[in-house]
PDB file of C-alpha atoms in Angstrom:
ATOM      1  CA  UNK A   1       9.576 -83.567  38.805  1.00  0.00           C
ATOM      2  CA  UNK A   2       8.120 -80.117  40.037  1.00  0.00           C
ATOM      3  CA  UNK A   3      10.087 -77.060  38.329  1.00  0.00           C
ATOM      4  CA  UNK A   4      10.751 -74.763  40.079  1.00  0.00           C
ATOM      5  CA  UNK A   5       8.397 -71.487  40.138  1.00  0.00           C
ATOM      6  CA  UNK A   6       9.580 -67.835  38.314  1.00  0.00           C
ATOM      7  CA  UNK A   7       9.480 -66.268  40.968  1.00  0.00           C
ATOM      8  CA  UNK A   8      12.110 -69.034  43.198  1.00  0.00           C
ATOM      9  CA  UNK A   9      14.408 -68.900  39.932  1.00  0.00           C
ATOM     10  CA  UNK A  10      14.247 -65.564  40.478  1.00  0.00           C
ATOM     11  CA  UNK A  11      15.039 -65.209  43.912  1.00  0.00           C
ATOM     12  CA  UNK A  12      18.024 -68.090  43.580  1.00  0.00           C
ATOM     13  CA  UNK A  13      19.149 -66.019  40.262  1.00  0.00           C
ATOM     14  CA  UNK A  14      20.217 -63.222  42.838  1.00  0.00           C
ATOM     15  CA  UNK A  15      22.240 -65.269  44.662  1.00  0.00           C
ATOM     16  CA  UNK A  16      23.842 -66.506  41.517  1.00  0.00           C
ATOM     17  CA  UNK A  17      24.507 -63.201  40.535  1.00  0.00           C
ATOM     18  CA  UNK A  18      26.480 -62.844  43.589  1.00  0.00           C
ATOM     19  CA  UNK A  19      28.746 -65.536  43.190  1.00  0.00           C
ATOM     20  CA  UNK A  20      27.382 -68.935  44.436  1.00  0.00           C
ATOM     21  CA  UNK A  21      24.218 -71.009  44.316  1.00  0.00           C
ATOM     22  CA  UNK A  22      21.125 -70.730  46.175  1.00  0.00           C
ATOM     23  CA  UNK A  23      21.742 -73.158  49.164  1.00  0.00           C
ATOM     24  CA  UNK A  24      19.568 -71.782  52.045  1.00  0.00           C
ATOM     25  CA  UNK A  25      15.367 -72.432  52.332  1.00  0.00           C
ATOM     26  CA  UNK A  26      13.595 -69.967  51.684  1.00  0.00           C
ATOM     27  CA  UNK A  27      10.523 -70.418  53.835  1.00  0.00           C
ATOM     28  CA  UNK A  28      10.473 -66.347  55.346  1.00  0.00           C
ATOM     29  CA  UNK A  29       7.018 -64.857  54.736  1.00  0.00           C
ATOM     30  CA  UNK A  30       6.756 -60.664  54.941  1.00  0.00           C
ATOM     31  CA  UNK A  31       5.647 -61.077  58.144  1.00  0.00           C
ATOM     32  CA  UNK A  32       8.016 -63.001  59.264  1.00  0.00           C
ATOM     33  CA  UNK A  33      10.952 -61.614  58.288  1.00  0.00           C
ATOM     34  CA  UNK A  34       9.550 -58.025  59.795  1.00  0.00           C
ATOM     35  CA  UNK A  35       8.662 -59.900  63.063  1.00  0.00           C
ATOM     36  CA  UNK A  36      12.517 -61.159  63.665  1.00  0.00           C
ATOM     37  CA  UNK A  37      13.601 -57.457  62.507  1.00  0.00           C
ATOM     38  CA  UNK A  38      11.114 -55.918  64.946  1.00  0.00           C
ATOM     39  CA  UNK A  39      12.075 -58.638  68.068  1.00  0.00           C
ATOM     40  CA  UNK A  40      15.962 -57.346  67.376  1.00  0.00           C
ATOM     41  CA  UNK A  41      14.693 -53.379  68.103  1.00  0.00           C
ATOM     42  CA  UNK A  42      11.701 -54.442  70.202  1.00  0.00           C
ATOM     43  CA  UNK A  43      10.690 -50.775  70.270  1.00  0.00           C
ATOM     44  CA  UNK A  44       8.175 -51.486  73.105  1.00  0.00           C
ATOM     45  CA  UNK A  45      10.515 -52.742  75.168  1.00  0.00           C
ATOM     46  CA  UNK A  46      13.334 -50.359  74.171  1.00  0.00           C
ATOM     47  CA  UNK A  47      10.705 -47.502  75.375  1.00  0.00           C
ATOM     48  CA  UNK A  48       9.942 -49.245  78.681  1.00  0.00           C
ATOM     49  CA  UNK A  49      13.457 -49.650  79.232  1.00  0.00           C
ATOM     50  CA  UNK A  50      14.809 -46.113  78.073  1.00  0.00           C
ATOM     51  CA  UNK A  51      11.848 -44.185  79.261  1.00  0.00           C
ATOM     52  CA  UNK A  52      12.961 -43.785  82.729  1.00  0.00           C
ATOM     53  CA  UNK A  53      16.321 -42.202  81.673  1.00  0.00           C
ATOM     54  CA  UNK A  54      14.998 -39.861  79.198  1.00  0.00           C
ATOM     55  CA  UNK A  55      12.719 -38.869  82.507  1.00  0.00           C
ATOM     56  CA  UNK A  56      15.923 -38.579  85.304  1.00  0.00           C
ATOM     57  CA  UNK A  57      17.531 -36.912  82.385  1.00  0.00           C
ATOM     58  CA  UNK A  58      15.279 -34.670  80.509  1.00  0.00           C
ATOM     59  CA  UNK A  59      12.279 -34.425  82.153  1.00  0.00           C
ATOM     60  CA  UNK A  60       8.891 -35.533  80.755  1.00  0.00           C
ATOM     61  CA  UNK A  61       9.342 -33.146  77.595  1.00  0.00           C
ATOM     62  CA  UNK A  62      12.397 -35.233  76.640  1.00  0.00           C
ATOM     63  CA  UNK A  63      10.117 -37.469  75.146  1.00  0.00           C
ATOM     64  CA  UNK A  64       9.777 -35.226  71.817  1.00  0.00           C
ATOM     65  CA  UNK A  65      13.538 -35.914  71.027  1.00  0.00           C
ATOM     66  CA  UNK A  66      12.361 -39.614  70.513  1.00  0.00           C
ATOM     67  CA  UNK A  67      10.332 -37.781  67.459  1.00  0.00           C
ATOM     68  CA  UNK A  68      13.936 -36.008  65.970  1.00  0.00           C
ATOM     69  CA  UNK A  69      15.989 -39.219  66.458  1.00  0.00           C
ATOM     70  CA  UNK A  70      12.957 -41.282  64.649  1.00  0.00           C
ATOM     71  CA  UNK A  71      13.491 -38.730  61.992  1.00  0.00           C
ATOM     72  CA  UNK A  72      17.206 -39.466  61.391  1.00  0.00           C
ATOM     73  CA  UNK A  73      17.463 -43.218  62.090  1.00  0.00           C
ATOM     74  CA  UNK A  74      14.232 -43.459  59.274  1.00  0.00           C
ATOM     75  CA  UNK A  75      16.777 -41.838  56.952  1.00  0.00           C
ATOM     76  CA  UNK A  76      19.367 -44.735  57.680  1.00  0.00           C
ATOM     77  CA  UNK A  77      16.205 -47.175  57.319  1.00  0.00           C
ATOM     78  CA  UNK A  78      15.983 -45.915  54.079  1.00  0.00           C
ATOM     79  CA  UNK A  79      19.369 -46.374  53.425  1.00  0.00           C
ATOM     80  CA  UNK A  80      19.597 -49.988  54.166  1.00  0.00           C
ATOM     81  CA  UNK A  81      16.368 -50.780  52.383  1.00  0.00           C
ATOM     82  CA  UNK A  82      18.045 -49.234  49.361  1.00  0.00           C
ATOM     83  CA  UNK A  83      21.240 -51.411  50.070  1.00  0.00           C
ATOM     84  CA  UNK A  84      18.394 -54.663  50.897  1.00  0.00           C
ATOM     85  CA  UNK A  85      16.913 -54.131  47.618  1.00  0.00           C
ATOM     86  CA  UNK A  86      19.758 -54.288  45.554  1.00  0.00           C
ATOM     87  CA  UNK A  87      22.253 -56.588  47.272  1.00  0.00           C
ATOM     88  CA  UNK A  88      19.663 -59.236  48.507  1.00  0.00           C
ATOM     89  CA  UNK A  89      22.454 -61.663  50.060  1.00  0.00           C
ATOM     90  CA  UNK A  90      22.761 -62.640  54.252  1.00  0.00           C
ATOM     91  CA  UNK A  91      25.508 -60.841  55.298  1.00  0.00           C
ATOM     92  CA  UNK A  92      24.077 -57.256  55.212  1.00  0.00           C
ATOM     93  CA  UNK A  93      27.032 -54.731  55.742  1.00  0.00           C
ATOM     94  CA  UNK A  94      29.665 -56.809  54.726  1.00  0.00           C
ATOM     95  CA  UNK A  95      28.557 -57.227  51.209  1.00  0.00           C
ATOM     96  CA  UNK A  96      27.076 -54.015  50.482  1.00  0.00           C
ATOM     97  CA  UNK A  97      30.706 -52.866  51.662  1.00  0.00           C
ATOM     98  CA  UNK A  98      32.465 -55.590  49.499  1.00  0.00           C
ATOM     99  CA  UNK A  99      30.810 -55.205  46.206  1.00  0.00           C
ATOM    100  CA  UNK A 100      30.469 -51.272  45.592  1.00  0.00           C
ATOM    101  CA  UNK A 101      33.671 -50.611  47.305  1.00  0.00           C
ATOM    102  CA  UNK A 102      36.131 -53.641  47.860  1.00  0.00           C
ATOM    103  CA  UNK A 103      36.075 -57.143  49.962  1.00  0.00           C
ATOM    104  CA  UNK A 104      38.952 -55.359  51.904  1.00  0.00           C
ATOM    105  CA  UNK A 105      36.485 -52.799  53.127  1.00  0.00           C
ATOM    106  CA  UNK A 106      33.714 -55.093  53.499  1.00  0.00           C
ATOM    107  CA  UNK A 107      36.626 -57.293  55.833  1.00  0.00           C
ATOM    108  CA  UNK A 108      36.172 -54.253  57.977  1.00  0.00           C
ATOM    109  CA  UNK A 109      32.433 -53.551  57.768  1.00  0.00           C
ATOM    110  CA  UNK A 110      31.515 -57.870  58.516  1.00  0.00           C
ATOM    111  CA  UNK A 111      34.147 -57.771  61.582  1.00  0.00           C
ATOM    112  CA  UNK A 112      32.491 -54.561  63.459  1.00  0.00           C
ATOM    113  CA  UNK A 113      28.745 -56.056  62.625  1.00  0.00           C
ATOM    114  CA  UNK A 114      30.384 -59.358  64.645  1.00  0.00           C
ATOM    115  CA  UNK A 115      31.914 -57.371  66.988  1.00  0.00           C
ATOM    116  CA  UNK A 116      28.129 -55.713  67.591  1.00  0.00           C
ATOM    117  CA  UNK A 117      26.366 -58.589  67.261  1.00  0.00           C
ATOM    118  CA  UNK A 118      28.037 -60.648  69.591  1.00  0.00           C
ATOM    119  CA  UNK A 119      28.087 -57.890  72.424  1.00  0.00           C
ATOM    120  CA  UNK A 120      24.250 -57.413  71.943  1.00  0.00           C
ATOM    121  CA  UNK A 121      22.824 -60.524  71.997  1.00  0.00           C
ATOM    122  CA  UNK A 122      24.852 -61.506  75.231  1.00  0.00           C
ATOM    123  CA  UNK A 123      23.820 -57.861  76.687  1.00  0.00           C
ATOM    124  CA  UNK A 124      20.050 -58.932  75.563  1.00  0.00           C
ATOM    125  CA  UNK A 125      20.422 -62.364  77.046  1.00  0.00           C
ATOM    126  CA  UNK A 126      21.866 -61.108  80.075  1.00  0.00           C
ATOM    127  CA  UNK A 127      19.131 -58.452  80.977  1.00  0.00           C
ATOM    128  CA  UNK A 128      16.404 -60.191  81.464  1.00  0.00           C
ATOM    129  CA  UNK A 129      18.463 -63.054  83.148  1.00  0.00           C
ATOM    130  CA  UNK A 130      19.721 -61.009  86.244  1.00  0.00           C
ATOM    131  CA  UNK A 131      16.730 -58.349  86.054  1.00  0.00           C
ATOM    132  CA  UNK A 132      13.849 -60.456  85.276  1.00  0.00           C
ATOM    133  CA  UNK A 133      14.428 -64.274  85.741  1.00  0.00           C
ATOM    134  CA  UNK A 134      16.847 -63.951  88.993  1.00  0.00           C
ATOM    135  CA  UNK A 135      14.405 -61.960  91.319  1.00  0.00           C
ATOM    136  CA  UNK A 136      11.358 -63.736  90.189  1.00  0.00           C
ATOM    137  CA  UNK A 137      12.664 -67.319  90.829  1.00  0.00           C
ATOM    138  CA  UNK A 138      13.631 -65.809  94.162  1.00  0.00           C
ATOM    139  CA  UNK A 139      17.375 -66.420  93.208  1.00  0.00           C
ATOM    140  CA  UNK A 140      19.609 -63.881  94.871  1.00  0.00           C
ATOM    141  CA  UNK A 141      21.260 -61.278  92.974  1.00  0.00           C
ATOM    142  CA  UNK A 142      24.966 -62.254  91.812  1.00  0.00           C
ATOM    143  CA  UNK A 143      26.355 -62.038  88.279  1.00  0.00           C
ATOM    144  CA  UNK A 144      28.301 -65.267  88.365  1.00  0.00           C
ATOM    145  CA  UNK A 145      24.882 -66.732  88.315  1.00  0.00           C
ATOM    146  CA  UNK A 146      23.560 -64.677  85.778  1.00  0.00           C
ATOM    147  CA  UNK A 147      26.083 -65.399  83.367  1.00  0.00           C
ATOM    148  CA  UNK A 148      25.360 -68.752  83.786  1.00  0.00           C
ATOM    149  CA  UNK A 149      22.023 -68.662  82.864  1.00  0.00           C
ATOM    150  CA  UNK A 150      23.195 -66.248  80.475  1.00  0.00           C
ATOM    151  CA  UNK A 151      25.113 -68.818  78.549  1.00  0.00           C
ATOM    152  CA  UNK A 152      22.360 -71.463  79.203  1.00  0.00           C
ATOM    153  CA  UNK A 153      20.122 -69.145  77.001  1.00  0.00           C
ATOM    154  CA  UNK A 154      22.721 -68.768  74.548  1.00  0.00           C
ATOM    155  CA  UNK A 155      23.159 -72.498  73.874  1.00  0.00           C
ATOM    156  CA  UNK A 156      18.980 -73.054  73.684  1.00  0.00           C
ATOM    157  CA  UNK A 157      18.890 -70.307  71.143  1.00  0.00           C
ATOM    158  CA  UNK A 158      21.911 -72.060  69.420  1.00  0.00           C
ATOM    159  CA  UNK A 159      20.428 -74.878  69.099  1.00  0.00           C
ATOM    160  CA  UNK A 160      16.514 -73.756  67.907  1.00  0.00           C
ATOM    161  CA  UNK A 161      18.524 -71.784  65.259  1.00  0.00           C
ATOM    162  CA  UNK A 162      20.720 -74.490  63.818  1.00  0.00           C
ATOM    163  CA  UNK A 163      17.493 -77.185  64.099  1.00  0.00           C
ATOM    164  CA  UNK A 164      15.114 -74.584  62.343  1.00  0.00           C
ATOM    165  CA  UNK A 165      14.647 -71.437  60.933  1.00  0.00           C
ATOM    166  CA  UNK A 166      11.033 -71.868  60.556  1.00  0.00           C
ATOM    167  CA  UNK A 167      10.990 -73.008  64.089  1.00  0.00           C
ATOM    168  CA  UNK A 168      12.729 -69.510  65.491  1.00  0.00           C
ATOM    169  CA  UNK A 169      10.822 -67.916  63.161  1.00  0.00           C
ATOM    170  CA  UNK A 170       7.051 -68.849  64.398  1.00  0.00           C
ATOM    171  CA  UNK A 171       7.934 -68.863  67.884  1.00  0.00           C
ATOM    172  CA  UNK A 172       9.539 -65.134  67.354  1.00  0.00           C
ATOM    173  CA  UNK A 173       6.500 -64.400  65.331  1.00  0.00           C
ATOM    174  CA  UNK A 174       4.050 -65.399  67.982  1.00  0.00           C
ATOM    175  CA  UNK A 175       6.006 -62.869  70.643  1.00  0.00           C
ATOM    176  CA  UNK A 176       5.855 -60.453  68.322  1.00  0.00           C
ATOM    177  CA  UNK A 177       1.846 -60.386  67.550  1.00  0.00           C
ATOM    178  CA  UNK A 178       1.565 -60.842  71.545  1.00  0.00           C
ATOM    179  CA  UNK A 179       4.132 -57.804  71.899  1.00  0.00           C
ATOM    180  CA  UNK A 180       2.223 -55.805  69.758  1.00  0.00           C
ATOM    181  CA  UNK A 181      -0.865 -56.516  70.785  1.00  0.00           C
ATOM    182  CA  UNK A 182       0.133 -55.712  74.706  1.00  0.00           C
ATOM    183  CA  UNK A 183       1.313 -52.581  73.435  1.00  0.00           C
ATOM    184  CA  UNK A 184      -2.206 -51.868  72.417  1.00  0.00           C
ATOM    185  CA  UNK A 185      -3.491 -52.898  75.270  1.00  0.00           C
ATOM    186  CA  UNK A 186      -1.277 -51.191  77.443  1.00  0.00           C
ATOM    187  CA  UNK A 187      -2.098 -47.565  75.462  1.00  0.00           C
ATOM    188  CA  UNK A 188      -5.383 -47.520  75.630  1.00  0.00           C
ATOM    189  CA  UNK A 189      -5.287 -48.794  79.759  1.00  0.00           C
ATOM    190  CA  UNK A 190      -3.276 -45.221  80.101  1.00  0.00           C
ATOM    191  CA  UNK A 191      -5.303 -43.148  78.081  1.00  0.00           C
ATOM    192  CA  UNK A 192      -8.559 -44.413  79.964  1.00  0.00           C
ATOM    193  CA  UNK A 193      -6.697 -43.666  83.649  1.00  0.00           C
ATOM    194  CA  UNK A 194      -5.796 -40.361  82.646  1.00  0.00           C
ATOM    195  CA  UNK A 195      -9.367 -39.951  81.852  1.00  0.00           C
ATOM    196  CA  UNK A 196     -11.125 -41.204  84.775  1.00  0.00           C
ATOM    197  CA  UNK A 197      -8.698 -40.093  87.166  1.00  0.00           C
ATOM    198  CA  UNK A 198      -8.337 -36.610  85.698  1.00  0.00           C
ATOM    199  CA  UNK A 199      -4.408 -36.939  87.085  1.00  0.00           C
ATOM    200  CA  UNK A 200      -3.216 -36.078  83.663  1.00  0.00           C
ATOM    201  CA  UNK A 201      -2.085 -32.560  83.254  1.00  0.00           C
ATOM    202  CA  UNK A 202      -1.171 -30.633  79.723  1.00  0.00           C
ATOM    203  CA  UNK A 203       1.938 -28.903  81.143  1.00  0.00           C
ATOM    204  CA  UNK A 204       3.812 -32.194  81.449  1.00  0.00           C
ATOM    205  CA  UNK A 205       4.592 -32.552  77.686  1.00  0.00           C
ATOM    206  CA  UNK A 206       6.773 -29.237  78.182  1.00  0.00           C
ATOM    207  CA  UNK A 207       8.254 -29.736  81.667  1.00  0.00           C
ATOM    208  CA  UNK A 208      11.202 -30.858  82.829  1.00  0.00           C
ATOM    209  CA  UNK A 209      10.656 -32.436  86.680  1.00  0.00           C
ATOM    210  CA  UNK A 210      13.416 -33.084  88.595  1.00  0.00           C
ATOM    211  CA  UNK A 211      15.628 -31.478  86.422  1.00  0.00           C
ATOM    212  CA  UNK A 212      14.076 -28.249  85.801  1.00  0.00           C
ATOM    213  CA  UNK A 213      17.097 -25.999  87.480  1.00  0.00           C
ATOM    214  CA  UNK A 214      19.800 -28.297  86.389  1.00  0.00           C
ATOM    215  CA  UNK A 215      23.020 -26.140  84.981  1.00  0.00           C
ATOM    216  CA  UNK A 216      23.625 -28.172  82.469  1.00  0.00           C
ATOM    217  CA  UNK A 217      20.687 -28.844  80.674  1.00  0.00           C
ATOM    218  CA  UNK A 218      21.380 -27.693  77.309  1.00  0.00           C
ATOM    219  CA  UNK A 219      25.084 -28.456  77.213  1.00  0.00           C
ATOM    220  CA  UNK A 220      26.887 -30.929  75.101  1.00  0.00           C
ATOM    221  CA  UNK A 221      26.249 -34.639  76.828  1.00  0.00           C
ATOM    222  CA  UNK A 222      23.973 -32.681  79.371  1.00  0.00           C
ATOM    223  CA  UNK A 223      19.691 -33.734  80.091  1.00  0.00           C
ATOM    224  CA  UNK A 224      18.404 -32.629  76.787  1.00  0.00           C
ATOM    225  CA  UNK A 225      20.945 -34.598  74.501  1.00  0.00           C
ATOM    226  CA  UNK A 226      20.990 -37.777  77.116  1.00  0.00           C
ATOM    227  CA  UNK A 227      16.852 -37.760  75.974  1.00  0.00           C
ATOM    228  CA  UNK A 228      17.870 -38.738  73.036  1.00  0.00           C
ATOM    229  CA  UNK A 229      18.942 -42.062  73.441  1.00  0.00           C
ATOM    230  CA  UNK A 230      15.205 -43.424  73.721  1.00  0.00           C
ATOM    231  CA  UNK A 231      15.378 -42.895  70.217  1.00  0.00           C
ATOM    232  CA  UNK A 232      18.392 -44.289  69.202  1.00  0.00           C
ATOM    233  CA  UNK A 233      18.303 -47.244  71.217  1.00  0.00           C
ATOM    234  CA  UNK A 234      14.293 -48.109  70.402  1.00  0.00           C
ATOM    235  CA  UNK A 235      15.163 -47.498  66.098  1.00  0.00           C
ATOM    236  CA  UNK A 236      18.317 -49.998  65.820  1.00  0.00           C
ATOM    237  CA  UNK A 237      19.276 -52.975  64.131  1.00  0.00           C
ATOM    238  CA  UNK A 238      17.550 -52.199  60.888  1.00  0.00           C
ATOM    239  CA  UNK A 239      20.184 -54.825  58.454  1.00  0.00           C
ATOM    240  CA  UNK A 240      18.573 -57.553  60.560  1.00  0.00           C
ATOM    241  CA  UNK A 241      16.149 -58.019  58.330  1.00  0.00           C
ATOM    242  CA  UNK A 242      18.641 -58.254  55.557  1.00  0.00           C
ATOM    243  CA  UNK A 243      20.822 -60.824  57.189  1.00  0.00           C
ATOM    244  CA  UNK A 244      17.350 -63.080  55.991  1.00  0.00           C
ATOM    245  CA  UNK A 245      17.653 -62.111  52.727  1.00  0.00           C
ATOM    246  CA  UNK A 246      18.698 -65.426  51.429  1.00  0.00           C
ATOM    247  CA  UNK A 247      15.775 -67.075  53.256  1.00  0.00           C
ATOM    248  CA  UNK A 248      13.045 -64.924  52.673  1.00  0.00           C
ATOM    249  CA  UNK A 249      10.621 -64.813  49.614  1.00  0.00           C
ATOM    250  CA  UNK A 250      10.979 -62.431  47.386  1.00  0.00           C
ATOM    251  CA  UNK A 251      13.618 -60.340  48.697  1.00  0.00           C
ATOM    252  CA  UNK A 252      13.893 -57.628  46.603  1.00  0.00           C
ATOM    253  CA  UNK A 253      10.523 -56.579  48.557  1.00  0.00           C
ATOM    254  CA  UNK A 254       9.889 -58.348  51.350  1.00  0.00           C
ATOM    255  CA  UNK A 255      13.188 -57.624  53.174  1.00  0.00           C
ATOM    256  CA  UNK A 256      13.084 -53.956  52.390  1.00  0.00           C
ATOM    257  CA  UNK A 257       9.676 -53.579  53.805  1.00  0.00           C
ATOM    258  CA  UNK A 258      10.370 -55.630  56.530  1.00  0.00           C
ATOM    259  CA  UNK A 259      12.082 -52.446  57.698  1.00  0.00           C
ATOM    260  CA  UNK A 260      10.608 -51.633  61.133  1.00  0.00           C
ATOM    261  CA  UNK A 261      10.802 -47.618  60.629  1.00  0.00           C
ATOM    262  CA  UNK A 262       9.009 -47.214  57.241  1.00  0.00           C
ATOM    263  CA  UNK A 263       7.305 -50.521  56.103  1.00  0.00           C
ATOM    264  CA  UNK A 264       5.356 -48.477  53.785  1.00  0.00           C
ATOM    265  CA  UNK A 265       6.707 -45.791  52.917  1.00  0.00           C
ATOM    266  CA  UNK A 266       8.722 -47.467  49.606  1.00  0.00           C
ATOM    267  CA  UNK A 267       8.052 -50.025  47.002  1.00  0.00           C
ATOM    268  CA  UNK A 268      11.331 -50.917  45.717  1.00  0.00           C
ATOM    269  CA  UNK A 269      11.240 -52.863  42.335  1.00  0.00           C
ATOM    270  CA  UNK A 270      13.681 -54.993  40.734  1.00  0.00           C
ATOM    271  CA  UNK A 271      16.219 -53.440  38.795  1.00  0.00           C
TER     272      UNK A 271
END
């Protein structure tokens, strides 16, 4: 009989230590946990998506605000890496609510992370079913249909994550390297038009097109604040990585680092 490695009695010891035995696989590399963390932001898509608000809105300059909101939503990344380094149990909010506080508070804290949940991955689901999938399968536009496919991908993803967690895990990892590496791609392809084209101009990181003459510009809920939500909608999610916790190696460090804002900016120990 193989024992069982230091570092696995370790990592079960911190599920003991919160009250029942270690029952899930651990088979969550670094990369993989950061890789299902960074598919539940998907900043590049998140950009793409928000990009052409923050423009309607704010003008091209409203795309320094995504720099302030990164600032404050790396703060709450810290935050949760704090919590994730501590607490290293699934469950995230909910049990860094129940154990410093009270279960009754942590009742509250697991139902609104549902609530979320649940309303986000059937808005995700739905997106790219009516906006992508529809028109390019020529199917004509009607949201009867695309909640229909919507729950079709529901059930497939149901069913990869109950057969494997490795299995969701390498196919999410995959995306993610391709993501990452399109977003690479797709950066340098802009930098070299600008160049050869010579259309780029200096004076568009300060203006604010169509909006430039707008009354309410600077008001509360007017252009300038609307820019914001690039940044808040590109740097969410961040106690996804934690919900792993009890199937990722070593925790207490990979899960905190797996943090899509600041991978490297901490190196939590064991305490």
């Amino acid at each position: 009989m193989v024992e069982p490695s230091s570092d696995a009695q370790g990592d079960a010891g911190s599920v003991e230590a919160g009250g029942y035995r270690q029952e899930l696989k651990r088979t969550l590399g670094s990369f993989q946990v950061f890789a299902i963390s960074f598919a539940f932001i998907s900043v590049a898509v998140g950009i793409f998506a928000t990009f052409d608000e923050v423009l309607v809105t704010a003008g091209p300059v409203g795309i320094w605000l995504w720099i302030v909101a990164a600032v404050g939503q790396t703060l709450v990344a810290l935050v949760v890496a704090q919590f994730a380094a501590r607490i290293p149990l699934s469950g995230s909010s909910y049990q860094w609510a129940s154990r410093p506080a009270s279960p009754k508070v942590g009742w509250w804290f697991g139902w609104l992370t549902f609530c979320y949940l649940a309303i986000a991955v059937v808005a995700v689901d739905n997106a790219p079913a009516s906006q992508a999938f529809m028109p390019l399968a020529g199917i004509e536009s009607d949201e009867g249909t695309a909640r229909l496919i919507t729950l079709v991908v529901l059930l497939v993803q149901t069913v990869l994550a109950v057969a494997s967690t490795r299995l969701v895990s390498l196919i999410n990892t995959v995306a993610v390297g391709l993501e990452l590496a399109l977003v690479v791609v797709v950066a340098i392809a802009l930098v070299i038009a600008v160049a050869v084209t010579g259309d780029g101009a200096v004076g568009n990181l300060t203006s604010r097109g169509v909006v430039e003459h707008a009354p309410d510009y600077f008001a509360v809920g007017g252009g300038l604040m609307l820019a914001m939500i690039m940044g808040l909608a590109t740097l969410v999610g961040f106690d996804s990585a934690a919900n792993l916790a009890e199937e990722a190696k070593d925790p207490f460090r990979t899960v905190p680092r797996a943090n899509p804002d600041a991978p490297t900016l901490y190196h939590l120990k064991r305490t």
